[in-house]
Amino acid sequence: MRAFKQTFWLTLIKLGIFITILSLCLFLFLIFTKGGKVISLSFLFEPPKEGMTKGGIFPALIGTLYLTLGSILFALPIGILAAIYLSEYAKPSVFVSAIRIAIKTLAGVPSIVFGLFGLALFVNFFGFGVSILSGALTLGILILPTIINASEEAIKTVPQDFREAAYALGATKRQTIMKIVLPTALPSVLTGAIISVGRAAGETAPILFTAATFYTRRLPKSILDEIMALPYHIYALMTEGTAPKFQVPIAYGTALVLLLLVLTINLVAIIMRYRIRRKKKW
Amino acid sequence: MVESEILIKELNLWFGNNHILRNITMPINKNKLTAIIGPSGCGKSTLLRCFNRMNDLIEGVKITGSIFIDGKDIYSEKTDVYALRMKVGMVFQKPNPFPKSIFENVSFSLQIKGKLNKQAISQRVEKSLRDAWLWDEVKDRLHTQAFELSGGQQQRLCIARALANDPEILLLDEPTSALDPQSTIKIEELLIELKKTVTIIQVTHNIAQAARISDYTGFIYLGELIEFGPTEKIFTTPKDKRTEEYLTGKFG
């Protein structure tokens, strides 16, 4: 009986691993075979043509780059400042607990809700319209909790020894943070930030009402222009297309490009993390 | 009696409800090396951290009494703690260079003061490294990471970093306990050289080291200063039975 239980248990574990690997392989196989056919240099660098039945995805690619870059420019400084407050200044209190709960809650909010929030606040209230700015700000708020958490963790791993050494030399708290703590934590902070960039690049819902447009041939001239983006382009091709026979393959091609983009971003983060660990001697 | 530069007067310290230092009164003499010895947990490191007010950083600390440096009470409200810490340098038990280059480590305190130009900073860095007997070993690689140095070199770098502030007093908290015997000897010889220009207060676990290099010794036990005097006297004719028992290895 015992032996049977043991075998049963092991089989169950192996099955779990098998299903995981199988679905990942199937997923990659499907995206690569279906998307691989349409991918070419001109697919990457040409705008869509003839009602999006031909041509490439260049404006969407550029749009996604702008949106993610904008979101990180907005979220990184704010996230780092918040993390400094939480890890270096905040003393346990009801107020600080409330902030922490708020950050956790923010991290759990469905992304479509962020989309509606961005529409109400940035598009309408601030009057930025449907634009790169509105979309980047909405995405920025979406990734803010991740950046705060990653930064706080990174700041916490800076050894107390370094802070003591700085104080003992006559440094103020601000100098200690700016010149010792933050530079030491920065590589890990950036690793966390890069991972959230990957997240921002793939999100559709937050930009649905705030930044994305169905179709444009021209590239944006200012941050108040609306823009195409890879995830939304897929959505548009699959739901609003008039010629699915031509448009579905393009959607898969776009999906593959998006997938490769996110994988590359994550790979950069992994390599950075590896190098930090190897270099770290304290 | 030699002119005393520092005077601890009726110093008491609590962490929360723990009475760590009990009514300590003790003079520290200028340009001498004073060793503070005692079993672990007796409060000797805490006492050392009173001289540059590092205990201020700990939550729930309460301090009464005074420490006079050059006639001024550093625990008075008027004291500029940051200026005090520049005047009273500190070297820690474990070498703790910043994860920066050798040059950046030594120039850190000069950079934050922000009063010197580049050339003056370079000169001060060189002088500090020379004074810490490290210059010849690092002069060709000032811009490599401090962590590339050996443990003993790192500790001398930390001494150089403290010296860059041109301190009057240098506090050392068991500076050789993490080092090999050779590095230890080198640092001991360095300290004997340094006391010509700086007053040194050193906490040590190592009784033999205190006997070798210190001029004065204070023995702390359970937060009280049991005995204080010239090292020779303390080691040859201790007055208190507890001092004798500690020095002969009966406890500690």
Short mmCIF file of C-alpha atoms in Angstrom, two decimals, chain A residues 2 15 47-48 69 79 98 141 143 152 177 180 189 202 213 219 237 243 251 264 267 281:
data_model
loop_
_atom_site.label_atom_id
_atom_site.label_comp_id
_atom_site.label_asym_id
_atom_site.label_seq_id
_atom_site.Cartn_x
_atom_site.Cartn_y
_atom_site.Cartn_z
CA ARG A 2 2.80 2.33 0.93
CA LEU A 15 2.12 14.74 -14.60
CA PRO A 47 3.08 50.35 -42.21
CA PRO A 48 -0.11 48.29 -42.72
CA LEU A 69 9.43 54.02 -22.55
CA GLY A 79 8.52 54.26 -7.62
CA ALA A 98 -2.47 51.99 4.79
CA ILE A 141 0.45 53.61 -12.72
CA ILE A 143 3.50 49.06 -13.15
CA GLU A 152 12.14 48.38 -1.75
CA ILE A 177 20.79 57.46 0.73
CA ILE A 180 25.63 55.06 -0.96
CA VAL A 189 16.14 48.33 -9.01
CA GLY A 202 2.11 43.42 -23.44
CA THR A 213 -5.91 53.78 -32.35
CA LEU A 219 4.09 58.06 -37.06
CA LEU A 237 -7.18 42.53 -36.38
CA ALA A 243 -10.90 40.10 -44.29
CA ALA A 251 -2.28 38.98 -36.04
CA THR A 264 14.22 39.78 -25.05
CA LEU A 267 16.40 38.02 -20.99
CA LYS A 281 31.04 40.70 -2.87
#
